[in-house]
PDB file of C-alpha atoms in Angstrom:
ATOM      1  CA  UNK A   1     130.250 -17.677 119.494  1.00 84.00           C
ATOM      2  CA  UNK A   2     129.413 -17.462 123.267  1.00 83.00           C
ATOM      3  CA  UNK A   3     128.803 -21.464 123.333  1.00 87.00           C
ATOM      4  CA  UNK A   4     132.114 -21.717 121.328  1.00 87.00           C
ATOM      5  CA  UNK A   5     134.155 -20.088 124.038  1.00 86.00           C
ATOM      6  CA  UNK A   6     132.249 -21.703 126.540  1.00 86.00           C
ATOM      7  CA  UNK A   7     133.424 -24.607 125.552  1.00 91.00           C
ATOM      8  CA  UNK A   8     137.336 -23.049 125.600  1.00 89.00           C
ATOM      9  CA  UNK A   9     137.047 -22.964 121.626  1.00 89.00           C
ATOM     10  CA  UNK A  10     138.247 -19.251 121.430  1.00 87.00           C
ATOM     11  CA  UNK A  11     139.574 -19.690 117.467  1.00 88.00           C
ATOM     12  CA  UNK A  12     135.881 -21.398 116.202  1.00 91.00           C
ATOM     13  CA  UNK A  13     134.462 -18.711 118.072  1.00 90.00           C
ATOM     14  CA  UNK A  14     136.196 -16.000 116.544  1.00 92.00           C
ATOM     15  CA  UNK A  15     135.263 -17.328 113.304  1.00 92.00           C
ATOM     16  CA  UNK A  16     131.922 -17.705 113.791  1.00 92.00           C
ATOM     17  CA  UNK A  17     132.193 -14.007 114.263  1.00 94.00           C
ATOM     18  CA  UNK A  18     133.383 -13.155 111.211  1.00 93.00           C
ATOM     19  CA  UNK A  19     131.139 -16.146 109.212  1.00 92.00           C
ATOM     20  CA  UNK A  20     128.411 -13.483 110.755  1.00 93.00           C
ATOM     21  CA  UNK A  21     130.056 -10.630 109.056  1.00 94.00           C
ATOM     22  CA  UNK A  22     129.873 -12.107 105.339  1.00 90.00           C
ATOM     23  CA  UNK A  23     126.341 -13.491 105.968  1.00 92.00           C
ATOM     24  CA  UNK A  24     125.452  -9.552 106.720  1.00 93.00           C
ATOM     25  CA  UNK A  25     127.250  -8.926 103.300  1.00 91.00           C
ATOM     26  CA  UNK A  26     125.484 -12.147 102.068  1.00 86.00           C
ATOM     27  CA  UNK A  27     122.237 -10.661 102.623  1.00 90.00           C
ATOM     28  CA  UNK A  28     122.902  -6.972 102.027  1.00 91.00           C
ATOM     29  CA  UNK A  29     122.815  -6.232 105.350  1.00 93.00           C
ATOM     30  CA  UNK A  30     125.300  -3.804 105.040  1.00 95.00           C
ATOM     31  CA  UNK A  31     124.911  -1.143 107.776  1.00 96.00           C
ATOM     32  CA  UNK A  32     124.864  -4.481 110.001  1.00 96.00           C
ATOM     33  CA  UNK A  33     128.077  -6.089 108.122  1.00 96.00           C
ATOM     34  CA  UNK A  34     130.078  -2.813 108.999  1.00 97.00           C
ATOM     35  CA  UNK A  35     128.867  -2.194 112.267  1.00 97.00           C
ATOM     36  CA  UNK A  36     129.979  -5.872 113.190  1.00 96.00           C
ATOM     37  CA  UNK A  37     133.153  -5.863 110.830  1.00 97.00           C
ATOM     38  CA  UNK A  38     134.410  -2.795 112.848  1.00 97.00           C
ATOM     39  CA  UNK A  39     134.578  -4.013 116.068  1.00 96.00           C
ATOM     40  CA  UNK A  40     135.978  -6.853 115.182  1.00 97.00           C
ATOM     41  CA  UNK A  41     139.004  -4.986 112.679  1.00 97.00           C
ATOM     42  CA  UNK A  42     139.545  -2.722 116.406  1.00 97.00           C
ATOM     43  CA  UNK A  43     139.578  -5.909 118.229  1.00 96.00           C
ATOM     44  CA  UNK A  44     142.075  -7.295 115.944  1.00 96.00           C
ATOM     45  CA  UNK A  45     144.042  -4.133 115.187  1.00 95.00           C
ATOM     46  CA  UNK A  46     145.173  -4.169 118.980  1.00 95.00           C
ATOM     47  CA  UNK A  47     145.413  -8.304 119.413  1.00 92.00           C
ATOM     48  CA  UNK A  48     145.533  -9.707 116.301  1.00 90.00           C
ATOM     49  CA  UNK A  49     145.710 -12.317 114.744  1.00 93.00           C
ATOM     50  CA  UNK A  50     146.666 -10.438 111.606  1.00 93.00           C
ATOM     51  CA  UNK A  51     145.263 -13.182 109.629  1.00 92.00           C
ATOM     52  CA  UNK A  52     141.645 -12.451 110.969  1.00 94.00           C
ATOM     53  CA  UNK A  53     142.265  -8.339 110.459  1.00 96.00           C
ATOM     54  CA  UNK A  54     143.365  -9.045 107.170  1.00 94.00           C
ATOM     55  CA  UNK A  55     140.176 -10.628 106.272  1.00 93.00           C
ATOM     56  CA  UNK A  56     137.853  -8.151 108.089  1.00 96.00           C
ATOM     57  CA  UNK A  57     139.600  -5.155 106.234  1.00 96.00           C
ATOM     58  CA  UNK A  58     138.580  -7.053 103.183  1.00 92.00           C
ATOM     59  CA  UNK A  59     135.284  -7.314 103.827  1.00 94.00           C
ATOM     60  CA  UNK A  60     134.975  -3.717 105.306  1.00 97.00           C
ATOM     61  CA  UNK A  61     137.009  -2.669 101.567  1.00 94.00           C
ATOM     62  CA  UNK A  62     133.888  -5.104  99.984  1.00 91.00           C
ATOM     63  CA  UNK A  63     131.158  -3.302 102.022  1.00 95.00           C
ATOM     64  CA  UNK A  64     132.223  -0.052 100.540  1.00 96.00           C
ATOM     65  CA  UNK A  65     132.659  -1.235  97.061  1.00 90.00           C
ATOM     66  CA  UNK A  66     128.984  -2.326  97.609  1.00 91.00           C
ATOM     67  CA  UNK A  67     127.982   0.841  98.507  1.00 93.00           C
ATOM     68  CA  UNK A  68     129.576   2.969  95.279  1.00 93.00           C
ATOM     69  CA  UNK A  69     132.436   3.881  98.040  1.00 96.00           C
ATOM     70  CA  UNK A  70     135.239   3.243  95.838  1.00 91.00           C
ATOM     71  CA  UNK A  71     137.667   5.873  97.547  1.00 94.00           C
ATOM     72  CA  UNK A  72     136.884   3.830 101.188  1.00 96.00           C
ATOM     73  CA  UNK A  73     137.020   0.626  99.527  1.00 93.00           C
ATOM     74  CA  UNK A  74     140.317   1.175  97.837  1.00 91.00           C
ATOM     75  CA  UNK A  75     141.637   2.499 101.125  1.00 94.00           C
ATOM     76  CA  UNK A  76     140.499  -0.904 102.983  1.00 95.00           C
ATOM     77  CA  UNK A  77     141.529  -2.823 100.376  1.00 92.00           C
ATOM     78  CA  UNK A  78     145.307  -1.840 100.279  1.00 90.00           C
ATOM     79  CA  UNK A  79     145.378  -1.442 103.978  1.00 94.00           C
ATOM     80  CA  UNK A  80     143.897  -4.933 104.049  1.00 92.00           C
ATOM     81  CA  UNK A  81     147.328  -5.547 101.865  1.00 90.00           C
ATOM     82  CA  UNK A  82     149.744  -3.992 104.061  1.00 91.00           C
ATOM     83  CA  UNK A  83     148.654  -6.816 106.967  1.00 93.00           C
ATOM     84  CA  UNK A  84     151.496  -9.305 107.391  1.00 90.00           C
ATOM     85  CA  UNK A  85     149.746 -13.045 107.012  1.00 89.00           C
ATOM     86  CA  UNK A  86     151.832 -15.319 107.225  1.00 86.00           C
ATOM     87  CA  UNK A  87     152.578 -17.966 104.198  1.00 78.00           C
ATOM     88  CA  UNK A  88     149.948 -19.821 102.839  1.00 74.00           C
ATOM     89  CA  UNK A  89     147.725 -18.313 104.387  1.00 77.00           C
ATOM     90  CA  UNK A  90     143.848 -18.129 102.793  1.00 79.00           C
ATOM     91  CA  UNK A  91     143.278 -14.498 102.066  1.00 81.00           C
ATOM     92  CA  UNK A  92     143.004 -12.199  99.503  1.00 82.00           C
ATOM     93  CA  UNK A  93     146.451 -10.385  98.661  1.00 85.00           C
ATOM     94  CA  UNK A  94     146.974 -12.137  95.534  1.00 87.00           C
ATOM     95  CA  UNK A  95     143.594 -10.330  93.954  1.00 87.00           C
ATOM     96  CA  UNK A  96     144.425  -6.965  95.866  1.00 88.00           C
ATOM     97  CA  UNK A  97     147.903  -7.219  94.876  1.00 89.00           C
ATOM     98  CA  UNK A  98     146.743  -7.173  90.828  1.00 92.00           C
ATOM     99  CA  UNK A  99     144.032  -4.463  91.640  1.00 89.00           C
ATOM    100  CA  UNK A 100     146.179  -2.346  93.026  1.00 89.00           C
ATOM    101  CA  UNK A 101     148.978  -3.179  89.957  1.00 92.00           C
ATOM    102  CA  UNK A 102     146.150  -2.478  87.557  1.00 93.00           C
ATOM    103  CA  UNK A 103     144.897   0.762  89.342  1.00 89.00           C
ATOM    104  CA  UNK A 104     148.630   1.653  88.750  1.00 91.00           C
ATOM    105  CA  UNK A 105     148.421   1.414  85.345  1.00 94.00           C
ATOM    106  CA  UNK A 106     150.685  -1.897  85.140  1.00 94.00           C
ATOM    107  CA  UNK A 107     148.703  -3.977  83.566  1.00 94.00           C
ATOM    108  CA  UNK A 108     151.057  -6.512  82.527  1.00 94.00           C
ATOM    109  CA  UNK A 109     151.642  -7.132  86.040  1.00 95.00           C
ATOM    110  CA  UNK A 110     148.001  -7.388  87.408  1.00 94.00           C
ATOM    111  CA  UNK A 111     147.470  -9.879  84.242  1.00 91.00           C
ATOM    112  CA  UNK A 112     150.803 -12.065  85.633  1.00 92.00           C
ATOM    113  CA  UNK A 113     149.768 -11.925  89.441  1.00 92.00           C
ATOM    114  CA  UNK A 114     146.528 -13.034  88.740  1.00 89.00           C
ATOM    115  CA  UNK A 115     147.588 -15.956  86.026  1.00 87.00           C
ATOM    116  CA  UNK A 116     150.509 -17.056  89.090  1.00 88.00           C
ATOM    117  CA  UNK A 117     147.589 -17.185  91.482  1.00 86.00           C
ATOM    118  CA  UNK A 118     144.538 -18.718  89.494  1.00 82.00           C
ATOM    119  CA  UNK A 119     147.724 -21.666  88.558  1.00 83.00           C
ATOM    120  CA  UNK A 120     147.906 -22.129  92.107  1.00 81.00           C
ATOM    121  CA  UNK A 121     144.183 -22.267  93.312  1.00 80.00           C
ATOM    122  CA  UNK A 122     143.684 -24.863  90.293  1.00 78.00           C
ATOM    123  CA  UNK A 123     146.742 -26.843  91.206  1.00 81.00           C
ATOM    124  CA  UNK A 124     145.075 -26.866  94.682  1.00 79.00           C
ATOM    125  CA  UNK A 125     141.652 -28.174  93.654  1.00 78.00           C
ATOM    126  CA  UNK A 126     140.364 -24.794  94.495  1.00 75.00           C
ATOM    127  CA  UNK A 127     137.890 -24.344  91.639  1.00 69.00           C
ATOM    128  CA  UNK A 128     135.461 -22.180  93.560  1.00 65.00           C
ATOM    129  CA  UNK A 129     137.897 -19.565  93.959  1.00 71.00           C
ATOM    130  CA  UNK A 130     139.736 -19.734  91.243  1.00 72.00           C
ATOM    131  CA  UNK A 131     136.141 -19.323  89.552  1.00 69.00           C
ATOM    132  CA  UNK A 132     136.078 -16.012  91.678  1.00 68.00           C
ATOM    133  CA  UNK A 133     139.457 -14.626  90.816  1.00 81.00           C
ATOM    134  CA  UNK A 134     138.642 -15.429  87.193  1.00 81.00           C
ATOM    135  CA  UNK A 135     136.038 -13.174  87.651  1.00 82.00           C
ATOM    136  CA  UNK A 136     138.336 -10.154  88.448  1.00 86.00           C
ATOM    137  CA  UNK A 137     140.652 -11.340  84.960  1.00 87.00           C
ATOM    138  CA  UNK A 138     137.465 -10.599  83.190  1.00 89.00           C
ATOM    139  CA  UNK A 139     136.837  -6.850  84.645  1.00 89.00           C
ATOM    140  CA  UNK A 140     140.425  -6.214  83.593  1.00 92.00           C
ATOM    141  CA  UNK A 141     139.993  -7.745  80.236  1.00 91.00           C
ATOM    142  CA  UNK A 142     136.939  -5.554  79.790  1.00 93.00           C
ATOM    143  CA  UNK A 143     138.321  -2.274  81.430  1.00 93.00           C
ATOM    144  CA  UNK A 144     141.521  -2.886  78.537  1.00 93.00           C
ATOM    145  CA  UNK A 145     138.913  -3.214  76.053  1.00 94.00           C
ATOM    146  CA  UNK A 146     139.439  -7.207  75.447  1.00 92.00           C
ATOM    147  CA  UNK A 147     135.960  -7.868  75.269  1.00 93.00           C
ATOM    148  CA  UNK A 148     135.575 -11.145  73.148  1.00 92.00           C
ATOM    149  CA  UNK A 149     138.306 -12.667  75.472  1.00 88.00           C
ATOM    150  CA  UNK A 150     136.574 -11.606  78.517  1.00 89.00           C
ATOM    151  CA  UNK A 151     133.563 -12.931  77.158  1.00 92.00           C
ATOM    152  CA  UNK A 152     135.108 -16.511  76.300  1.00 90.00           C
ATOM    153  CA  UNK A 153     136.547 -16.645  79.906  1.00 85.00           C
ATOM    154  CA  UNK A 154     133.100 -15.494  81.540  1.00 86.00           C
ATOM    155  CA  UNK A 155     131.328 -17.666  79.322  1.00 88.00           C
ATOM    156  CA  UNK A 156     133.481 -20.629  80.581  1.00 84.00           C
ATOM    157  CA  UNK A 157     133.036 -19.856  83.956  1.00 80.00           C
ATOM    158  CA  UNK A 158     128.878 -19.704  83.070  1.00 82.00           C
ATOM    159  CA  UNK A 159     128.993 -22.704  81.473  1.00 85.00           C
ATOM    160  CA  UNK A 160     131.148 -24.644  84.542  1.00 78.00           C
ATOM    161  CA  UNK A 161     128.471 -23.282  87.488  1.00 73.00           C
ATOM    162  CA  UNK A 162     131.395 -21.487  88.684  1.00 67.00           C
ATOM    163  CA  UNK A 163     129.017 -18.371  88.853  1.00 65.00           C
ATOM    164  CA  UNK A 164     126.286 -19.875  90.789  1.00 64.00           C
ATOM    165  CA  UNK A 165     125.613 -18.475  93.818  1.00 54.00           C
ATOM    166  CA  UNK A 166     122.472 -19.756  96.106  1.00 47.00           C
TER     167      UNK A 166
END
């Protein structure tokens, strides 16, 4: 990051900063991935961009959920909703947005946000996150007690590599 803005490259270096963060999550490094993800969601909270906060509340919220946190993680997660990103913009709403339906209790709407939003990561070519997404489908499939659907989606998924993580 330091050679990045050395070279006058403040947004690459900003990135690389939070590319740091989910290797720390990557690697369990979790006291590490906080630690880092904190300053940066302060740094952010009081300059922005709200894209980048958005994405470090995330990954705070995921750091929690890691941890058996689920009260924090919740917290992070729909304060990681209430950031303004603008349009098209890469993050994760879509997913918190049917997480937070489903925690609800409206579960027809958590099912249609995430259908509307795997459509549109497939129309994009997106496969790798669409895989992803598909993944949170299948916890609400399960937690609704549609097991031999879940099972044919995660099963899909298996058989596509979707799942493979090196």
């Amino acid at each position: 990051a330091a050679d990045l803005r050395d070279r006058g490259d403040e947004t690459l270096a900003v990135l690389s900063e939070i590319f740091l963060a989910g290797a720390f999550l990557g690697q369990g490094r979790l006291d590490e991935a906080d630690a880092h993800l904190e300053r940066l969601a302060a740094r952010f909270r009081s300059a922005g961009p709200a894209t980048f906060l958005n994405w470090t509340l995330f990954m705070l919220a995921a750091s929690a959920e890691f941890r058996g946190d689920v009260r924090r993680a919740e917290a992070l997660y729909d304060e990681s909703l209430l950031v303004p990103v603008p349009p098209r913009t890469n993050s994760p709403n879509e997913v918190l947005e049917a997480r937070a339906a489903f925690r609800r209790g409206n579960e027809t709407e958590a099912f249609m946000v995430l259908r509307d939003y795997i459509d549109e990561l497939l129309e994009s070519g997106h496969m790798g996150a669409a895989g992803l997404i598909s993944l949170d489908f299948v916890n609400m499939m399960t937690a609704t007690g549609r097991l031999t659907r879940a099972a044919r989606i995660f099963g899909y998924l298996d058989t596509t590599g979707m799942l493979d993580i090196d």
